[in-house]
């Protein structure tokens, strides 16, 4: 006879073995399903899967392009543009009627290593970064962290302005580029390695070009004062506040702020110039992160555009977007003497965001440029259709291409905005070909 309890122990062991076998079978089944799913979509094919949003597959392959726009013809024009010597690599995404409809990479991350650009490639946003700091400021203001009408003297910053501007200028006026300082004040010093806080402290000795708050005068170093304000009022570094309040909730998993965020990416585009080839990476404008510090993939930028379209009200309310996008001051024509400039009517500037009228349609966006990189975002808030582009060269053809895109979106007759046989290699506009826009 077995000792007391032996049969019950044996029965428990049999049940435990059954549970182990069943558990392992379940894990194998789950792994098989995940493998099949990832094999079909790929890990990079998950779009906007944050905050309860429905995931979308990234339409990189021609068979996945969808919408009323003729994307095969669009793709052919982009390929023709990439044959120009001013271009190296390019990533493009289109949101049509609120839906991601087209994603495509062209060219290479570097002429040296030959890696092709795709949806995983990380680029610099340059001055398109201003849309992030301004949007964050508007959201923090809506949350009561500070007011857009607070005068700058309320905060402990390194900025010193001429005369009464220090007392009178508000956060709203700072973000709408109405400091009264001369355009791109002391950007050259930043590029020479001078600390931006030191530069900001010297602005008080400058002669203003207009009374503060009365005219548009584009800035980078002064604009970055907002990063000091945000850090002071939240008690966290600017980049961390952006990550927690915007990039994380929006699912922008490939977005970052700072040079390390670019160079640590598995796939990142190196800077190029038509005449000099591959360039050394310049870190100057990373030192003004609110003005020009963001990096991301093209899909992250498309997510950002969708949020600006009002499609992520769980993160950005309509009132916040109105604060950001509503024009506060008229500006000169963007893009200098590029042919697209003559069609962008009534240009205005909101909070880190431009607005225009193109052939009777209201458009919103911003662009940017630092050495070896360019970026642009432009969209129609009514139709929720727009285009984002990131590229790793000083070429300006993609800026022109925006007009071709909207002509196709509005079903207008074709106009050869690229002018590939006659296009100049660079623009004379400093906001495009020199410092960030």
Short mmCIF file of C-alpha atoms in Angstrom, two decimals:
data_model
loop_
_atom_site.label_atom_id
_atom_site.label_comp_id
_atom_site.label_asym_id
_atom_site.label_seq_id
_atom_site.Cartn_x
_atom_site.Cartn_y
_atom_site.Cartn_z
CA UNK A 1 0.00 0.00 0.00
CA UNK A 2 1.29 3.43 -0.81
CA UNK A 3 1.96 5.75 2.01
CA UNK A 4 -0.70 8.33 2.86
CA UNK A 5 -1.04 11.07 0.18
CA UNK A 6 1.05 9.47 -2.54
CA UNK A 7 -1.85 8.96 -4.99
CA UNK A 8 -3.06 12.59 -4.56
CA UNK A 9 0.48 13.88 -5.18
CA UNK A 10 0.69 11.83 -8.36
CA UNK A 11 -2.63 13.21 -9.55
CA UNK A 12 -1.48 16.78 -8.88
CA UNK A 13 1.70 16.13 -10.88
CA UNK A 14 -0.35 14.86 -13.84
CA UNK A 15 -2.52 17.98 -13.74
CA UNK A 16 0.55 20.23 -13.51
CA UNK A 17 2.11 18.54 -16.55
CA UNK A 18 -1.13 19.06 -18.47
CA UNK A 19 -1.17 22.75 -17.54
CA UNK A 20 2.46 23.15 -18.60
CA UNK A 21 1.82 21.48 -21.95
CA UNK A 22 -1.33 23.55 -22.52
CA UNK A 23 0.51 26.74 -21.59
CA UNK A 24 3.39 26.01 -23.94
CA UNK A 25 0.95 25.21 -26.75
CA UNK A 26 -0.79 28.51 -26.16
CA UNK A 27 2.47 30.42 -26.27
CA UNK A 28 3.44 28.69 -29.49
CA UNK A 29 0.08 29.61 -31.02
CA UNK A 30 0.42 33.24 -29.98
CA UNK A 31 3.97 33.38 -31.33
CA UNK A 32 2.80 31.92 -34.64
CA UNK A 33 0.02 34.48 -34.99
CA UNK A 34 2.39 37.35 -34.16
CA UNK A 35 4.95 36.06 -36.62
CA UNK A 36 2.33 35.84 -39.37
CA UNK A 37 0.99 39.32 -38.57
CA UNK A 38 4.39 40.98 -38.42
CA UNK A 39 5.41 39.15 -41.57
CA UNK A 40 2.49 40.76 -43.39
CA UNK A 41 2.70 44.25 -41.96
CA UNK A 42 6.24 44.64 -40.64
CA UNK A 43 6.97 46.44 -37.37
CA UNK A 44 7.33 49.73 -39.25
CA UNK A 45 3.80 49.36 -40.62
CA UNK A 46 2.04 50.41 -37.43
CA UNK A 47 0.68 53.93 -37.65
CA UNK A 48 -0.94 55.96 -34.86
CA UNK A 49 -1.55 53.05 -32.48
CA UNK A 50 -1.53 55.33 -29.42
CA UNK A 51 -4.26 56.62 -27.13
CA UNK A 52 -6.95 54.34 -28.47
CA UNK A 53 -6.36 55.29 -32.11
CA UNK A 54 -6.87 52.67 -34.77
CA UNK A 55 -3.60 51.43 -36.26
CA UNK A 56 -3.06 52.02 -39.96
CA UNK A 57 -0.69 50.14 -42.21
CA UNK A 58 2.00 52.36 -43.70
CA UNK A 59 1.29 52.43 -47.47
CA UNK A 60 4.83 52.18 -48.84
CA UNK A 61 4.13 49.75 -51.68
CA UNK A 62 2.30 50.98 -54.81
CA UNK A 63 -0.53 48.52 -54.27
CA UNK A 64 -1.17 50.11 -50.86
CA UNK A 65 -1.51 53.69 -52.14
CA UNK A 66 -5.12 54.80 -52.02
CA UNK A 67 -7.22 57.89 -52.50
CA UNK A 68 -8.44 60.27 -55.19
CA UNK A 69 -4.95 61.57 -56.00
CA UNK A 70 -3.10 59.78 -58.81
CA UNK A 71 -0.23 58.48 -56.68
CA UNK A 72 1.53 56.61 -59.47
CA UNK A 73 1.90 59.85 -61.41
CA UNK A 74 2.91 61.63 -58.21
CA UNK A 75 5.56 58.98 -57.65
CA UNK A 76 6.85 59.40 -61.20
CA UNK A 77 7.26 63.16 -60.68
CA UNK A 78 9.12 62.56 -57.42
CA UNK A 79 11.44 60.12 -59.15
CA UNK A 80 12.12 62.70 -61.85
CA UNK A 81 12.88 65.29 -59.18
CA UNK A 82 15.31 62.93 -57.46
CA UNK A 83 17.37 62.72 -60.66
CA UNK A 84 18.43 66.32 -60.07
CA UNK A 85 21.97 66.66 -58.69
CA UNK A 86 20.76 68.80 -55.79
CA UNK A 87 18.96 65.82 -54.24
CA UNK A 88 20.41 62.89 -52.24
CA UNK A 89 17.65 61.25 -50.19
CA UNK A 90 13.98 62.08 -49.62
CA UNK A 91 11.04 60.75 -47.61
CA UNK A 92 7.48 61.75 -48.48
CA UNK A 93 4.11 61.08 -46.86
CA UNK A 94 0.62 62.20 -47.85
CA UNK A 95 -2.46 62.38 -45.68
CA UNK A 96 -5.56 62.57 -47.89
CA UNK A 97 -8.92 63.33 -46.29
CA UNK A 98 -7.50 62.47 -42.89
CA UNK A 99 -6.03 59.12 -43.89
CA UNK A 100 -2.41 58.19 -44.51
CA UNK A 101 -2.49 57.39 -48.22
CA UNK A 102 1.08 57.44 -49.51
CA UNK A 103 4.53 56.89 -48.00
CA UNK A 104 7.67 56.60 -50.08
CA UNK A 105 11.42 56.85 -49.70
CA UNK A 106 13.74 57.97 -52.51
CA UNK A 107 17.49 58.04 -52.89
CA UNK A 108 19.98 57.27 -50.17
CA UNK A 109 20.83 58.11 -46.58
CA UNK A 110 24.41 58.67 -47.71
CA UNK A 111 26.30 58.57 -50.96
CA UNK A 112 28.95 56.58 -49.08
CA UNK A 113 27.03 53.64 -47.60
CA UNK A 114 24.23 53.33 -50.14
CA UNK A 115 21.38 52.61 -47.68
CA UNK A 116 18.07 53.46 -49.30
CA UNK A 117 15.70 55.91 -47.63
CA UNK A 118 12.45 54.39 -46.36
CA UNK A 119 9.83 54.87 -43.65
CA UNK A 120 12.41 54.04 -40.94
CA UNK A 121 14.91 56.73 -41.94
CA UNK A 122 15.36 59.55 -39.43
CA UNK A 123 15.95 63.12 -40.63
CA UNK A 124 16.23 66.54 -39.00
CA UNK A 125 13.17 68.80 -38.92
CA UNK A 126 15.18 72.02 -38.57
CA UNK A 127 12.78 74.96 -38.12
CA UNK A 128 9.71 72.79 -38.55
CA UNK A 129 10.55 72.12 -34.88
CA UNK A 130 9.00 75.51 -34.05
CA UNK A 131 5.57 74.00 -34.58
CA UNK A 132 6.31 71.60 -31.70
CA UNK A 133 7.45 74.19 -29.15
CA UNK A 134 4.61 76.54 -30.03
CA UNK A 135 2.00 73.78 -29.84
CA UNK A 136 3.40 72.59 -26.52
CA UNK A 137 3.25 76.17 -25.21
CA UNK A 138 -0.38 76.55 -26.26
CA UNK A 139 -1.26 73.27 -24.57
CA UNK A 140 0.56 74.21 -21.36
CA UNK A 141 -1.27 77.53 -21.41
CA UNK A 142 -4.58 75.71 -21.79
CA UNK A 143 -3.61 73.59 -18.77
CA UNK A 144 -2.90 76.73 -16.74
CA UNK A 145 0.86 76.24 -16.47
CA UNK A 146 1.39 79.78 -17.75
CA UNK A 147 -0.47 82.26 -19.95
CA UNK A 148 0.32 83.21 -23.51
CA UNK A 149 -0.27 86.79 -22.40
CA UNK A 150 2.35 86.66 -19.65
CA UNK A 151 5.13 89.22 -20.26
CA UNK A 152 8.58 87.73 -20.61
CA UNK A 153 9.81 89.58 -17.54
CA UNK A 154 7.56 87.23 -15.53
CA UNK A 155 10.05 84.42 -16.17
CA UNK A 156 13.72 83.88 -15.38
CA UNK A 157 15.27 83.64 -18.83
CA UNK A 158 18.56 84.63 -20.45
CA UNK A 159 16.81 86.91 -22.96
CA UNK A 160 17.46 90.65 -22.75
CA UNK A 161 15.60 92.89 -25.20
CA UNK A 162 16.08 96.53 -26.15
CA UNK A 163 14.26 99.26 -24.24
CA UNK A 164 10.79 98.45 -22.93
CA UNK A 165 10.50 95.24 -24.94
CA UNK A 166 11.69 93.18 -21.96
CA UNK A 167 8.70 94.44 -19.98
CA UNK A 168 6.09 94.53 -22.75
CA UNK A 169 6.73 91.48 -24.95
CA UNK A 170 4.45 88.50 -24.22
CA UNK A 171 4.88 84.77 -24.76
CA UNK A 172 2.39 84.99 -27.63
CA UNK A 173 4.42 87.71 -29.32
CA UNK A 174 7.65 85.76 -28.84
CA UNK A 175 6.15 82.69 -30.52
CA UNK A 176 4.65 84.71 -33.37
CA UNK A 177 8.07 86.19 -34.17
CA UNK A 178 7.25 89.76 -33.09
CA UNK A 179 10.27 90.54 -30.90
CA UNK A 180 11.23 93.64 -32.88
CA UNK A 181 14.77 92.29 -33.34
CA UNK A 182 16.43 92.23 -36.74
CA UNK A 183 15.77 89.08 -38.74
CA UNK A 184 17.76 86.01 -37.63
CA UNK A 185 19.56 88.08 -35.00
CA UNK A 186 23.07 86.75 -34.32
CA UNK A 187 22.51 83.36 -35.95
CA UNK A 188 26.09 83.64 -37.19
CA UNK A 189 27.37 83.68 -33.62
CA UNK A 190 25.41 80.51 -32.87
CA UNK A 191 26.97 78.83 -35.89
CA UNK A 192 30.38 79.97 -34.63
CA UNK A 193 29.83 78.10 -31.37
CA UNK A 194 28.77 80.89 -28.98
CA UNK A 195 26.44 79.71 -26.22
CA UNK A 196 22.83 80.69 -27.07
CA UNK A 197 22.12 81.95 -23.53
CA UNK A 198 25.07 84.30 -23.83
CA UNK A 199 23.81 85.50 -27.21
CA UNK A 200 20.31 86.11 -25.86
CA UNK A 201 21.72 88.21 -23.04
CA UNK A 202 23.34 90.53 -25.60
CA UNK A 203 20.19 91.37 -27.58
CA UNK A 204 19.46 94.32 -25.29
CA UNK A 205 22.17 96.34 -27.02
CA UNK A 206 20.58 95.95 -30.48
CA UNK A 207 18.51 98.59 -32.19
CA UNK A 208 15.00 97.24 -32.83
CA UNK A 209 13.61 97.22 -36.35
CA UNK A 210 10.10 97.94 -35.05
CA UNK A 211 8.36 98.32 -31.68
CA UNK A 212 7.86 94.89 -30.02
CA UNK A 213 4.69 93.14 -31.06
CA UNK A 214 4.15 95.21 -34.21
CA UNK A 215 5.97 93.44 -37.04
CA UNK A 216 7.15 89.98 -38.07
CA UNK A 217 10.90 89.39 -37.75
CA UNK A 218 12.03 85.77 -37.96
CA UNK A 219 14.20 84.50 -35.08
CA UNK A 220 15.90 81.32 -33.89
CA UNK A 221 17.97 82.19 -30.82
CA UNK A 222 15.39 84.56 -29.33
CA UNK A 223 12.60 82.10 -30.18
CA UNK A 224 14.34 79.38 -28.17
CA UNK A 225 13.69 81.41 -25.01
CA UNK A 226 10.47 79.39 -24.83
CA UNK A 227 12.51 76.28 -23.96
CA UNK A 228 13.78 78.09 -20.84
CA UNK A 229 10.23 79.15 -19.92
CA UNK A 230 8.85 75.63 -20.32
CA UNK A 231 11.67 74.11 -18.26
CA UNK A 232 11.17 76.72 -15.51
CA UNK A 233 7.40 76.30 -15.27
CA UNK A 234 7.30 72.49 -15.49
CA UNK A 235 10.49 71.69 -13.56
CA UNK A 236 11.56 69.31 -16.35
CA UNK A 237 13.96 69.61 -19.30
CA UNK A 238 12.29 70.89 -22.44
CA UNK A 239 12.90 67.67 -24.40
CA UNK A 240 11.32 65.57 -21.65
CA UNK A 241 8.19 67.72 -21.57
CA UNK A 242 7.85 67.36 -25.34
CA UNK A 243 8.22 63.59 -25.08
CA UNK A 244 5.66 63.23 -22.30
CA UNK A 245 3.10 65.74 -23.51
CA UNK A 246 3.29 65.30 -27.29
CA UNK A 247 5.50 62.64 -28.85
CA UNK A 248 4.49 59.85 -26.46
CA UNK A 249 0.71 60.40 -26.55
CA UNK A 250 0.75 60.85 -30.33
CA UNK A 251 2.68 57.61 -30.87
CA UNK A 252 5.63 59.40 -32.48
CA UNK A 253 8.02 56.64 -31.42
CA UNK A 254 10.80 57.65 -33.83
CA UNK A 255 10.80 61.33 -32.83
CA UNK A 256 13.45 62.89 -30.60
CA UNK A 257 15.13 66.16 -29.73
CA UNK A 258 18.88 66.67 -29.93
CA UNK A 259 21.86 65.40 -31.88
CA UNK A 260 22.06 62.08 -30.03
CA UNK A 261 18.49 61.30 -31.05
CA UNK A 262 19.57 61.50 -34.68
CA UNK A 263 22.93 59.73 -34.58
CA UNK A 264 21.74 56.91 -32.29
CA UNK A 265 18.96 55.93 -34.70
CA UNK A 266 19.47 52.66 -36.54
CA UNK A 267 18.78 54.38 -39.86
CA UNK A 268 19.54 58.09 -40.21
CA UNK A 269 20.20 60.33 -43.17
CA UNK A 270 23.57 62.09 -43.38
CA UNK A 271 23.74 65.73 -44.52
CA UNK A 272 24.68 66.56 -48.10
CA UNK A 273 25.43 69.52 -50.32
CA UNK A 274 25.34 69.62 -54.11
CA UNK A 275 28.86 70.92 -54.50
CA UNK A 276 30.61 69.45 -51.44
CA UNK A 277 28.98 66.04 -51.16
CA UNK A 278 28.60 64.51 -47.70
CA UNK A 279 28.91 67.14 -44.96
CA UNK A 280 29.97 67.03 -41.35
CA UNK A 281 26.93 67.03 -39.06
CA UNK A 282 26.45 70.52 -37.62
CA UNK A 283 25.16 70.72 -34.07
CA UNK A 284 24.71 74.50 -33.86
CA UNK A 285 20.93 74.63 -34.16
CA UNK A 286 20.48 71.66 -31.84
CA UNK A 287 21.55 74.12 -29.14
CA UNK A 288 18.28 76.01 -29.70
CA UNK A 289 16.00 72.96 -29.43
CA UNK A 290 12.70 74.82 -29.41
CA UNK A 291 13.68 76.48 -32.69
CA UNK A 292 15.31 73.59 -34.57
CA UNK A 293 15.92 70.51 -32.41
CA UNK A 294 13.52 67.78 -33.60
CA UNK A 295 14.39 64.59 -35.53
CA UNK A 296 11.99 61.93 -36.78
CA UNK A 297 10.91 59.52 -39.47
CA UNK A 298 8.48 60.64 -42.15
CA UNK A 299 5.72 58.61 -40.48
CA UNK A 300 6.22 60.52 -37.22
CA UNK A 301 5.94 63.78 -39.15
CA UNK A 302 2.75 62.52 -40.80
CA UNK A 303 1.37 61.76 -37.32
CA UNK A 304 2.23 65.31 -36.32
CA UNK A 305 0.41 66.69 -39.36
CA UNK A 306 -2.66 64.59 -38.58
CA UNK A 307 -2.68 65.99 -35.05
CA UNK A 308 -2.43 69.52 -36.46
CA UNK A 309 -5.39 68.70 -38.70
CA UNK A 310 -7.47 68.19 -35.57
CA UNK A 311 -7.55 64.40 -35.79
CA UNK A 312 -6.11 63.84 -32.31
CA UNK A 313 -8.35 65.93 -30.06
CA UNK A 314 -7.47 63.67 -27.14
CA UNK A 315 -4.02 65.31 -27.24
CA UNK A 316 -4.57 68.66 -29.00
CA UNK A 317 -7.92 70.34 -28.50
CA UNK A 318 -9.52 72.59 -31.14
CA UNK A 319 -8.82 75.64 -28.97
CA UNK A 320 -5.12 74.77 -28.72
CA UNK A 321 -4.90 74.30 -32.49
CA UNK A 322 -6.69 77.60 -33.05
CA UNK A 323 -4.16 79.35 -30.81
CA UNK A 324 -1.30 77.85 -32.80
CA UNK A 325 -2.61 78.21 -36.34
CA UNK A 326 -4.46 81.55 -36.19
CA UNK A 327 -2.39 84.21 -37.93
CA UNK A 328 -1.20 87.05 -35.66
CA UNK A 329 0.91 89.04 -38.10
CA UNK A 330 1.43 89.42 -41.84
CA UNK A 331 4.78 88.30 -43.23
CA UNK A 332 6.78 88.64 -46.38
CA UNK A 333 6.50 85.94 -49.02
CA UNK A 334 8.07 82.66 -47.93
CA UNK A 335 10.45 80.83 -50.28
CA UNK A 336 11.94 84.03 -51.63
CA UNK A 337 12.15 83.96 -55.41
CA UNK A 338 11.08 80.33 -55.87
CA UNK A 339 8.18 80.09 -58.30
CA UNK A 340 5.82 78.75 -55.61
CA UNK A 341 6.20 82.01 -53.68
CA UNK A 342 4.13 84.04 -56.12
CA UNK A 343 1.11 81.78 -55.57
CA UNK A 344 1.17 81.79 -51.76
CA UNK A 345 -1.05 84.79 -51.04
CA UNK A 346 -1.78 86.56 -47.74
CA UNK A 347 1.10 84.96 -45.82
CA UNK A 348 0.75 85.14 -42.06
CA UNK A 349 2.37 83.74 -38.92
CA UNK A 350 0.61 82.26 -35.91
CA UNK A 351 2.46 80.59 -33.06
CA UNK A 352 5.37 78.87 -34.79
CA UNK A 353 3.08 78.18 -37.76
CA UNK A 354 2.64 79.81 -41.15
CA UNK A 355 -0.59 80.24 -43.11
CA UNK A 356 -1.27 81.12 -46.75
CA UNK A 357 -3.92 81.13 -49.44
CA UNK A 358 -3.11 78.98 -52.47
CA UNK A 359 -5.45 79.41 -55.46
CA UNK A 360 -8.34 80.21 -53.13
CA UNK A 361 -7.58 77.49 -50.55
CA UNK A 362 -6.38 78.13 -46.99
CA UNK A 363 -3.16 76.25 -46.20
CA UNK A 364 -1.15 75.87 -43.01
CA UNK A 365 2.41 74.69 -42.48
CA UNK A 366 6.05 75.40 -41.88
CA UNK A 367 9.38 74.46 -43.39
CA UNK A 368 12.97 74.36 -42.26
CA UNK A 369 16.56 74.15 -43.29
CA UNK A 370 19.93 73.60 -41.64
CA UNK A 371 23.18 72.62 -43.29
CA UNK A 372 22.53 69.48 -45.35
CA UNK A 373 18.85 69.06 -44.38
CA UNK A 374 15.48 70.46 -45.40
CA UNK A 375 11.90 69.80 -44.25
CA UNK A 376 8.37 70.93 -45.00
CA UNK A 377 4.77 70.36 -43.95
CA UNK A 378 1.78 71.92 -45.68
CA UNK A 379 -1.89 70.98 -45.35
CA UNK A 380 -5.45 72.10 -45.99
CA UNK A 381 -7.25 72.08 -42.61
CA UNK A 382 -10.68 71.95 -44.28
CA UNK A 383 -10.09 68.90 -46.48
CA UNK A 384 -7.55 67.38 -44.07
CA UNK A 385 -5.20 66.75 -46.96
CA UNK A 386 -1.52 67.56 -46.89
CA UNK A 387 2.04 66.56 -47.63
CA UNK A 388 5.19 66.23 -45.50
CA UNK A 389 8.72 65.86 -46.85
CA UNK A 390 12.14 65.37 -45.25
CA UNK A 391 15.39 65.35 -47.22
CA UNK A 392 19.12 65.31 -46.59
CA UNK A 393 20.46 67.95 -48.94
CA UNK A 394 20.35 71.71 -49.50
CA UNK A 395 18.18 71.32 -52.60
CA UNK A 396 14.97 73.34 -52.81
CA UNK A 397 12.98 71.37 -55.40
CA UNK A 398 10.67 69.70 -52.83
CA UNK A 399 9.49 73.17 -51.77
CA UNK A 400 8.35 73.70 -55.37
CA UNK A 401 6.77 70.25 -55.46
CA UNK A 402 4.21 71.27 -52.84
CA UNK A 403 2.42 73.32 -55.51
CA UNK A 404 2.26 70.31 -57.84
CA UNK A 405 0.85 68.24 -55.00
CA UNK A 406 -1.97 70.65 -54.21
CA UNK A 407 -2.78 71.11 -57.90
CA UNK A 408 -3.36 67.36 -58.02
CA UNK A 409 -5.30 67.36 -54.76
CA UNK A 410 -7.59 70.14 -56.06
CA UNK A 411 -7.89 68.56 -59.55
CA UNK A 412 -6.34 71.62 -61.21
CA UNK A 413 -4.55 71.56 -64.58
CA UNK A 414 -0.95 70.41 -64.46
CA UNK A 415 1.74 73.07 -64.03
CA UNK A 416 5.42 72.14 -64.21
CA UNK A 417 6.42 73.72 -60.89
CA UNK A 418 9.64 71.69 -60.75
CA UNK A 419 10.99 73.24 -63.95
CA UNK A 420 13.69 70.58 -63.92
CA UNK A 421 15.43 71.86 -67.05
CA UNK A 422 15.72 75.42 -65.75
CA UNK A 423 15.63 75.17 -61.94
CA UNK A 424 18.35 77.10 -60.13
CA UNK A 425 20.49 75.04 -57.73
CA UNK A 426 19.60 77.14 -54.71
CA UNK A 427 17.32 79.91 -53.51
CA UNK A 428 18.42 83.39 -52.57
CA UNK A 429 15.95 83.32 -49.69
CA UNK A 430 17.92 83.07 -46.41
CA UNK A 431 15.03 81.32 -44.67
CA UNK A 432 15.28 78.48 -47.15
CA UNK A 433 18.88 78.20 -48.23
CA UNK A 434 20.61 79.58 -45.17
CA UNK A 435 19.33 79.42 -41.61
CA UNK A 436 16.17 77.49 -40.69
CA UNK A 437 12.76 78.72 -41.78
#
